[in-house]
Amino acid sequence: MATVRIRKHEAVPQTGSYEVCFGDGRPSVYFYWHDIAGRRLGPDRLTGAEALEKAQGTRESGV
C-alpha cells in the first residue's frame, strides 16, 4: 500500500493549505484555508480545522 502524507503549508500566519501527498505518484490534493473570515475570498476556502478534517478524510479514503 502506498504511503499518504499530509503536509501543512502556512507561509502567512492563519492562512495556508494542507497538501495530501500520495506515494504512488498520483498528483497531490490541496485544501486551502484562512482562519480570518475576511480573507476567505472564495467558497472553496475553509477554516484550518475544516481543511485538516477534509485532508484526513482524503488520506483515509485514498481518493
PDB file of N, CA, C and O in Angstrom:
ATOM      1  N   MET A   1       0.846  -1.182   0.000  1.00  0.00           N
ATOM      2  CA  MET A   1       0.000   0.000   0.000  1.00  0.00           C
ATOM      3  C   MET A   1       0.892   1.246   0.000  1.00  0.00           C
ATOM      4  O   MET A   1       1.873   1.322   0.715  1.00  0.00           O
ATOM      5  N   ALA A   2       0.523   2.229  -0.789  1.00  0.00           N
ATOM      6  CA  ALA A   2       1.313   3.452  -0.919  1.00  0.00           C
ATOM      7  C   ALA A   2       1.142   4.340   0.318  1.00  0.00           C
ATOM      8  O   ALA A   2       0.091   4.386   0.935  1.00  0.00           O
ATOM      9  N   THR A   3       2.191   5.066   0.636  1.00  0.00           N
ATOM     10  CA  THR A   3       2.159   5.997   1.751  1.00  0.00           C
ATOM     11  C   THR A   3       1.405   7.264   1.341  1.00  0.00           C
ATOM     12  O   THR A   3       1.588   7.771   0.240  1.00  0.00           O
ATOM     13  N   VAL A   4       0.568   7.756   2.243  1.00  0.00           N
ATOM     14  CA  VAL A   4      -0.158   9.006   2.026  1.00  0.00           C
ATOM     15  C   VAL A   4       0.181   9.919   3.189  1.00  0.00           C
ATOM     16  O   VAL A   4       0.027   9.547   4.347  1.00  0.00           O
ATOM     17  N   ARG A   5       0.688  11.127   2.883  1.00  0.00           N
ATOM     18  CA  ARG A   5       1.098  12.073   3.920  1.00  0.00           C
ATOM     19  C   ARG A   5       0.317  13.368   3.779  1.00  0.00           C
ATOM     20  O   ARG A   5      -0.119  13.723   2.689  1.00  0.00           O
ATOM     21  N   ILE A   6       0.189  14.068   4.904  1.00  0.00           N
ATOM     22  CA  ILE A   6      -0.429  15.394   4.905  1.00  0.00           C
ATOM     23  C   ILE A   6       0.645  16.401   5.299  1.00  0.00           C
ATOM     24  O   ILE A   6       1.303  16.240   6.323  1.00  0.00           O
ATOM     25  N   ARG A   7       0.820  17.423   4.462  1.00  0.00           N
ATOM     26  CA  ARG A   7       1.780  18.496   4.742  1.00  0.00           C
ATOM     27  C   ARG A   7       1.017  19.797   4.948  1.00  0.00           C
ATOM     28  O   ARG A   7       0.139  20.144   4.163  1.00  0.00           O
ATOM     29  N   LYS A   8       1.385  20.505   6.002  1.00  0.00           N
ATOM     30  CA  LYS A   8       0.776  21.805   6.264  1.00  0.00           C
ATOM     31  C   LYS A   8       1.679  22.894   5.702  1.00  0.00           C
ATOM     32  O   LYS A   8       2.871  22.909   5.960  1.00  0.00           O
ATOM     33  N   HIS A   9       1.100  23.804   4.929  1.00  0.00           N
ATOM     34  CA  HIS A   9       1.814  24.955   4.389  1.00  0.00           C
ATOM     35  C   HIS A   9       1.184  26.201   4.994  1.00  0.00           C
ATOM     36  O   HIS A   9      -0.005  26.435   4.834  1.00  0.00           O
ATOM     37  N   GLU A  10       2.000  27.001   5.708  1.00  0.00           N
ATOM     38  CA  GLU A  10       1.494  28.221   6.355  1.00  0.00           C
ATOM     39  C   GLU A  10       2.572  29.296   6.293  1.00  0.00           C
ATOM     40  O   GLU A  10       3.250  29.580   7.265  1.00  0.00           O
ATOM     41  N   ALA A  11       2.723  29.927   5.139  1.00  0.00           N
ATOM     42  CA  ALA A  11       3.720  30.984   4.965  1.00  0.00           C
ATOM     43  C   ALA A  11       3.285  32.266   5.664  1.00  0.00           C
ATOM     44  O   ALA A  11       4.113  33.029   6.153  1.00  0.00           O
ATOM     45  N   VAL A  12       1.990  32.514   5.698  1.00  0.00           N
ATOM     46  CA  VAL A  12       1.415  33.677   6.360  1.00  0.00           C
ATOM     47  C   VAL A  12       0.600  33.157   7.541  1.00  0.00           C
ATOM     48  O   VAL A  12      -0.183  32.220   7.369  1.00  0.00           O
ATOM     49  N   PRO A  13       0.767  33.715   8.738  1.00  0.00           N
ATOM     50  CA  PRO A  13       0.010  33.219   9.890  1.00  0.00           C
ATOM     51  C   PRO A  13      -1.497  33.193   9.636  1.00  0.00           C
ATOM     52  O   PRO A  13      -2.051  34.115   9.044  1.00  0.00           O
ATOM     53  N   GLN A  14      -2.134  32.112  10.056  1.00  0.00           N
ATOM     54  CA  GLN A  14      -3.576  31.894   9.964  1.00  0.00           C
ATOM     55  C   GLN A  14      -4.085  31.760   8.539  1.00  0.00           C
ATOM     56  O   GLN A  14      -5.274  31.937   8.273  1.00  0.00           O
ATOM     57  N   THR A  15      -3.199  31.452   7.616  1.00  0.00           N
ATOM     58  CA  THR A  15      -3.558  31.273   6.211  1.00  0.00           C
ATOM     59  C   THR A  15      -2.653  30.210   5.611  1.00  0.00           C
ATOM     60  O   THR A  15      -1.454  30.228   5.845  1.00  0.00           O
ATOM     61  N   GLY A  16      -3.215  29.300   4.839  1.00  0.00           N
ATOM     62  CA  GLY A  16      -2.350  28.299   4.214  1.00  0.00           C
ATOM     63  C   GLY A  16      -3.122  27.206   3.518  1.00  0.00           C
ATOM     64  O   GLY A  16      -4.240  27.411   3.052  1.00  0.00           O
ATOM     65  N   SER A  17      -2.494  26.032   3.468  1.00  0.00           N
ATOM     66  CA  SER A  17      -3.121  24.881   2.824  1.00  0.00           C
ATOM     67  C   SER A  17      -2.610  23.602   3.462  1.00  0.00           C
ATOM     68  O   SER A  17      -1.566  23.586   4.112  1.00  0.00           O
ATOM     69  N   TYR A  18      -3.380  22.546   3.263  1.00  0.00           N
ATOM     70  CA  TYR A  18      -2.944  21.205   3.594  1.00  0.00           C
ATOM     71  C   TYR A  18      -2.798  20.466   2.276  1.00  0.00           C
ATOM     72  O   TYR A  18      -3.689  20.518   1.427  1.00  0.00           O
ATOM     73  N   GLU A  19      -1.668  19.822   2.103  1.00  0.00           N
ATOM     74  CA  GLU A  19      -1.381  19.058   0.890  1.00  0.00           C
ATOM     75  C   GLU A  19      -1.427  17.581   1.250  1.00  0.00           C
ATOM     76  O   GLU A  19      -0.743  17.133   2.154  1.00  0.00           O
ATOM     77  N   VAL A  20      -2.254  16.826   0.539  1.00  0.00           N
ATOM     78  CA  VAL A  20      -2.299  15.382   0.713  1.00  0.00           C
ATOM     79  C   VAL A  20      -1.416  14.791  -0.387  1.00  0.00           C
ATOM     80  O   VAL A  20      -1.718  14.921  -1.574  1.00  0.00           O
ATOM     81  N   CYS A  21      -0.284  14.183   0.020  1.00  0.00           N
ATOM     82  CA  CYS A  21       0.711  13.643  -0.917  1.00  0.00           C
ATOM     83  C   CYS A  21       0.554  12.129  -1.009  1.00  0.00           C
ATOM     84  O   CYS A  21       0.567  11.441   0.014  1.00  0.00           O
ATOM     85  N   PHE A  22       0.448  11.620  -2.217  1.00  0.00           N
ATOM     86  CA  PHE A  22       0.305  10.193  -2.456  1.00  0.00           C
ATOM     87  C   PHE A  22       1.646   9.614  -2.883  1.00  0.00           C
ATOM     88  O   PHE A  22       2.281  10.119  -3.807  1.00  0.00           O
ATOM     89  N   GLY A  23       2.081   8.548  -2.232  1.00  0.00           N
ATOM     90  CA  GLY A  23       3.372   7.933  -2.513  1.00  0.00           C
ATOM     91  C   GLY A  23       3.431   7.139  -3.802  1.00  0.00           C
ATOM     92  O   GLY A  23       4.504   6.746  -4.242  1.00  0.00           O
ATOM     93  N   ASP A  24       2.275   6.924  -4.446  1.00  0.00           N
ATOM     94  CA  ASP A  24       2.260   6.122  -5.671  1.00  0.00           C
ATOM     95  C   ASP A  24       2.338   6.968  -6.937  1.00  0.00           C
ATOM     96  O   ASP A  24       2.147   6.461  -8.038  1.00  0.00           O
ATOM     97  N   GLY A  25       2.617   8.266  -6.790  1.00  0.00           N
ATOM     98  CA  GLY A  25       2.811   9.120  -7.963  1.00  0.00           C
ATOM     99  C   GLY A  25       1.593   9.916  -8.386  1.00  0.00           C
ATOM    100  O   GLY A  25       1.681  10.727  -9.314  1.00  0.00           O
ATOM    101  N   ARG A  26       0.451   9.701  -7.756  1.00  0.00           N
ATOM    102  CA  ARG A  26      -0.729  10.492  -8.104  1.00  0.00           C
ATOM    103  C   ARG A  26      -0.501  11.949  -7.715  1.00  0.00           C
ATOM    104  O   ARG A  26       0.253  12.234  -6.785  1.00  0.00           O
ATOM    105  N   PRO A  27      -1.155  12.877  -8.394  1.00  0.00           N
ATOM    106  CA  PRO A  27      -0.998  14.287  -8.048  1.00  0.00           C
ATOM    107  C   PRO A  27      -1.516  14.570  -6.637  1.00  0.00           C
ATOM    108  O   PRO A  27      -2.472  13.941  -6.178  1.00  0.00           O
ATOM    109  N   SER A  28      -0.902  15.522  -5.973  1.00  0.00           N
ATOM    110  CA  SER A  28      -1.328  15.923  -4.640  1.00  0.00           C
ATOM    111  C   SER A  28      -2.688  16.611  -4.705  1.00  0.00           C
ATOM    112  O   SER A  28      -3.074  17.168  -5.728  1.00  0.00           O
ATOM    113  N   VAL A  29      -3.394  16.575  -3.585  1.00  0.00           N
ATOM    114  CA  VAL A  29      -4.670  17.271  -3.439  1.00  0.00           C
ATOM    115  C   VAL A  29      -4.461  18.345  -2.376  1.00  0.00           C
ATOM    116  O   VAL A  29      -3.843  18.084  -1.339  1.00  0.00           O
ATOM    117  N   TYR A  30      -4.952  19.555  -2.643  1.00  0.00           N
ATOM    118  CA  TYR A  30      -4.761  20.679  -1.730  1.00  0.00           C
ATOM    119  C   TYR A  30      -6.096  21.159  -1.167  1.00  0.00           C
ATOM    120  O   TYR A  30      -7.102  21.193  -1.883  1.00  0.00           O
ATOM    121  N   PHE A  31      -6.070  21.534   0.110  1.00  0.00           N
ATOM    122  CA  PHE A  31      -7.220  22.138   0.768  1.00  0.00           C
ATOM    123  C   PHE A  31      -6.744  23.471   1.339  1.00  0.00           C
ATOM    124  O   PHE A  31      -5.905  23.503   2.229  1.00  0.00           O
ATOM    125  N   TYR A  32      -7.276  24.563   0.798  1.00  0.00           N
ATOM    126  CA  TYR A  32      -6.838  25.903   1.176  1.00  0.00           C
ATOM    127  C   TYR A  32      -7.705  26.429   2.309  1.00  0.00           C
ATOM    128  O   TYR A  32      -8.916  26.200   2.336  1.00  0.00           O
ATOM    129  N   TRP A  33      -7.074  27.162   3.232  1.00  0.00           N
ATOM    130  CA  TRP A  33      -7.799  27.645   4.394  1.00  0.00           C
ATOM    131  C   TRP A  33      -7.334  29.020   4.827  1.00  0.00           C
ATOM    132  O   TRP A  33      -6.221  29.427   4.534  1.00  0.00           O
ATOM    133  N   HIS A  34      -8.247  29.728   5.511  1.00  0.00           N
ATOM    134  CA  HIS A  34      -7.988  31.023   6.126  1.00  0.00           C
ATOM    135  C   HIS A  34      -8.741  31.034   7.449  1.00  0.00           C
ATOM    136  O   HIS A  34      -9.941  30.758   7.471  1.00  0.00           O
ATOM    137  N   ASP A  35      -8.070  31.337   8.532  1.00  0.00           N
ATOM    138  CA  ASP A  35      -8.738  31.410   9.824  1.00  0.00           C
ATOM    139  C   ASP A  35      -9.258  32.801  10.140  1.00  0.00           C
ATOM    140  O   ASP A  35      -9.878  33.016  11.171  1.00  0.00           O
ATOM    141  N   ILE A  36      -9.042  33.757   9.253  1.00  0.00           N
ATOM    142  CA  ILE A  36      -9.625  35.089   9.399  1.00  0.00           C
ATOM    143  C   ILE A  36     -10.718  35.192   8.327  1.00  0.00           C
ATOM    144  O   ILE A  36     -10.424  35.133   7.129  1.00  0.00           O
ATOM    145  N   ALA A  37     -11.957  35.330   8.778  1.00  0.00           N
ATOM    146  CA  ALA A  37     -13.103  35.272   7.856  1.00  0.00           C
ATOM    147  C   ALA A  37     -12.984  36.253   6.698  1.00  0.00           C
ATOM    148  O   ALA A  37     -13.365  35.941   5.573  1.00  0.00           O
ATOM    149  N   GLY A  38     -12.426  37.427   6.916  1.00  0.00           N
ATOM    150  CA  GLY A  38     -12.302  38.423   5.863  1.00  0.00           C
ATOM    151  C   GLY A  38     -11.361  38.014   4.744  1.00  0.00           C
ATOM    152  O   GLY A  38     -11.399  38.573   3.655  1.00  0.00           O
ATOM    153  N   ARG A  39     -10.503  37.041   4.986  1.00  0.00           N
ATOM    154  CA  ARG A  39      -9.567  36.573   3.961  1.00  0.00           C
ATOM    155  C   ARG A  39     -10.155  35.470   3.089  1.00  0.00           C
ATOM    156  O   ARG A  39      -9.576  35.119   2.080  1.00  0.00           O
ATOM    157  N   ARG A  40     -11.269  34.900   3.492  1.00  0.00           N
ATOM    158  CA  ARG A  40     -11.880  33.815   2.717  1.00  0.00           C
ATOM    159  C   ARG A  40     -12.578  34.407   1.504  1.00  0.00           C
ATOM    160  O   ARG A  40     -13.742  34.766   1.549  1.00  0.00           O
ATOM    161  N   LEU A  41     -11.849  34.501   0.406  1.00  0.00           N
ATOM    162  CA  LEU A  41     -12.349  35.203  -0.773  1.00  0.00           C
ATOM    163  C   LEU A  41     -13.214  34.345  -1.677  1.00  0.00           C
ATOM    164  O   LEU A  41     -13.887  34.858  -2.550  1.00  0.00           O
ATOM    165  N   GLY A  42     -13.182  33.047  -1.514  1.00  0.00           N
ATOM    166  CA  GLY A  42     -13.977  32.186  -2.379  1.00  0.00           C
ATOM    167  C   GLY A  42     -14.694  31.119  -1.577  1.00  0.00           C
ATOM    168  O   GLY A  42     -14.370  30.874  -0.415  1.00  0.00           O
ATOM    169  N   PRO A  43     -15.661  30.476  -2.191  1.00  0.00           N
ATOM    170  CA  PRO A  43     -16.432  29.459  -1.482  1.00  0.00           C
ATOM    171  C   PRO A  43     -15.625  28.198  -1.164  1.00  0.00           C
ATOM    172  O   PRO A  43     -16.034  27.406  -0.333  1.00  0.00           O
ATOM    173  N   ASP A  44     -14.469  28.032  -1.812  1.00  0.00           N
ATOM    174  CA  ASP A  44     -13.643  26.844  -1.567  1.00  0.00           C
ATOM    175  C   ASP A  44     -12.685  27.037  -0.390  1.00  0.00           C
ATOM    176  O   ASP A  44     -11.968  26.121  -0.021  1.00  0.00           O
ATOM    177  N   ARG A  45     -12.691  28.214   0.237  1.00  0.00           N
ATOM    178  CA  ARG A  45     -11.810  28.474   1.368  1.00  0.00           C
ATOM    179  C   ARG A  45     -12.476  27.997   2.652  1.00  0.00           C
ATOM    180  O   ARG A  45     -13.647  28.264   2.887  1.00  0.00           O
ATOM    181  N   LEU A  46     -11.716  27.324   3.478  1.00  0.00           N
ATOM    182  CA  LEU A  46     -12.214  26.719   4.703  1.00  0.00           C
ATOM    183  C   LEU A  46     -11.501  27.305   5.905  1.00  0.00           C
ATOM    184  O   LEU A  46     -10.528  28.033   5.761  1.00  0.00           O
ATOM    185  N   THR A  47     -11.947  26.941   7.098  1.00  0.00           N
ATOM    186  CA  THR A  47     -11.163  27.246   8.287  1.00  0.00           C
ATOM    187  C   THR A  47     -10.050  26.200   8.365  1.00  0.00           C
ATOM    188  O   THR A  47     -10.097  25.162   7.685  1.00  0.00           O
ATOM    189  N   GLY A  48      -9.060  26.441   9.202  1.00  0.00           N
ATOM    190  CA  GLY A  48      -7.972  25.481   9.346  1.00  0.00           C
ATOM    191  C   GLY A  48      -8.458  24.120   9.803  1.00  0.00           C
ATOM    192  O   GLY A  48      -8.012  23.076   9.301  1.00  0.00           O
ATOM    193  N   ALA A  49      -9.393  24.093  10.745  1.00  0.00           N
ATOM    194  CA  ALA A  49      -9.923  22.829  11.260  1.00  0.00           C
ATOM    195  C   ALA A  49     -10.699  22.074  10.178  1.00  0.00           C
ATOM    196  O   ALA A  49     -10.571  20.843  10.050  1.00  0.00           O
ATOM    197  N   GLU A  50     -11.497  22.785   9.388  1.00  0.00           N
ATOM    198  CA  GLU A  50     -12.258  22.140   8.311  1.00  0.00           C
ATOM    199  C   GLU A  50     -11.318  21.565   7.254  1.00  0.00           C
ATOM    200  O   GLU A  50     -11.530  20.455   6.766  1.00  0.00           O
ATOM    201  N   ALA A  51     -10.282  22.317   6.904  1.00  0.00           N
ATOM    202  CA  ALA A  51      -9.338  21.857   5.890  1.00  0.00           C
ATOM    203  C   ALA A  51      -8.591  20.611   6.365  1.00  0.00           C
ATOM    204  O   ALA A  51      -8.402  19.653   5.596  1.00  0.00           O
ATOM    205  N   LEU A  52      -8.167  20.597   7.627  1.00  0.00           N
ATOM    206  CA  LEU A  52      -7.478  19.422   8.163  1.00  0.00           C
ATOM    207  C   LEU A  52      -8.401  18.212   8.170  1.00  0.00           C
ATOM    208  O   LEU A  52      -7.989  17.108   7.802  1.00  0.00           O
ATOM    209  N   GLU A  53      -9.652  18.402   8.529  1.00  0.00           N
ATOM    210  CA  GLU A  53     -10.624  17.302   8.542  1.00  0.00           C
ATOM    211  C   GLU A  53     -10.799  16.720   7.135  1.00  0.00           C
ATOM    212  O   GLU A  53     -10.825  15.509   6.953  1.00  0.00           O
ATOM    213  N   LYS A  54     -10.913  17.590   6.134  1.00  0.00           N
ATOM    214  CA  LYS A  54     -11.063  17.124   4.751  1.00  0.00           C
ATOM    215  C   LYS A  54      -9.806  16.410   4.270  1.00  0.00           C
ATOM    216  O   LYS A  54      -9.875  15.400   3.586  1.00  0.00           O
ATOM    217  N   ALA A  55      -8.630  16.923   4.638  1.00  0.00           N
ATOM    218  CA  ALA A  55      -7.372  16.295   4.251  1.00  0.00           C
ATOM    219  C   ALA A  55      -7.254  14.906   4.878  1.00  0.00           C
ATOM    220  O   ALA A  55      -6.850  13.949   4.208  1.00  0.00           O
ATOM    221  N   GLN A  56      -7.624  14.780   6.150  1.00  0.00           N
ATOM    222  CA  GLN A  56      -7.566  13.483   6.804  1.00  0.00           C
ATOM    223  C   GLN A  56      -8.554  12.509   6.187  1.00  0.00           C
ATOM    224  O   GLN A  56      -8.248  11.330   6.020  1.00  0.00           O
ATOM    225  N   GLY A  57      -9.734  12.970   5.812  1.00  0.00           N
ATOM    226  CA  GLY A  57     -10.715  12.113   5.140  1.00  0.00           C
ATOM    227  C   GLY A  57     -10.206  11.644   3.793  1.00  0.00           C
ATOM    228  O   GLY A  57     -10.413  10.490   3.415  1.00  0.00           O
ATOM    229  N   THR A  58      -9.528  12.520   3.054  1.00  0.00           N
ATOM    230  CA  THR A  58      -8.955  12.139   1.766  1.00  0.00           C
ATOM    231  C   THR A  58      -7.866  11.100   1.951  1.00  0.00           C
ATOM    232  O   THR A  58      -7.788  10.125   1.204  1.00  0.00           O
ATOM    233  N   ARG A  59      -7.022  11.291   2.983  1.00  0.00           N
ATOM    234  CA  ARG A  59      -5.947  10.332   3.260  1.00  0.00           C
ATOM    235  C   ARG A  59      -6.545   8.961   3.577  1.00  0.00           C
ATOM    236  O   ARG A  59      -6.083   7.949   3.060  1.00  0.00           O
ATOM    237  N   GLU A  60      -7.571   8.932   4.415  1.00  0.00           N
ATOM    238  CA  GLU A  60      -8.154   7.665   4.843  1.00  0.00           C
ATOM    239  C   GLU A  60      -8.863   6.949   3.693  1.00  0.00           C
ATOM    240  O   GLU A  60      -8.809   5.732   3.595  1.00  0.00           O
ATOM    241  N   SER A  61      -9.510   7.711   2.813  1.00  0.00           N
ATOM    242  CA  SER A  61     -10.233   7.087   1.695  1.00  0.00           C
ATOM    243  C   SER A  61      -9.302   6.754   0.531  1.00  0.00           C
ATOM    244  O   SER A  61      -9.656   5.955  -0.324  1.00  0.00           O
ATOM    245  N   GLY A  62      -8.137   7.415   0.497  1.00  0.00           N
ATOM    246  CA  GLY A  62      -7.179   7.158  -0.581  1.00  0.00           C
ATOM    247  C   GLY A  62      -7.586   7.741  -1.911  1.00  0.00           C
ATOM    248  O   GLY A  62      -7.065   7.384  -2.951  1.00  0.00           O
ATOM    249  N   VAL A  63      -8.524   8.688  -1.897  1.00  0.00           N
ATOM    250  CA  VAL A  63      -9.010   9.302  -3.136  1.00  0.00           C
ATOM    251  C   VAL A  63      -8.065  10.359  -3.603  1.00  0.00           C
ATOM    252  O   VAL A  63      -7.547  11.149  -2.927  1.00  0.00           O
TER     253      VAL A  63
END
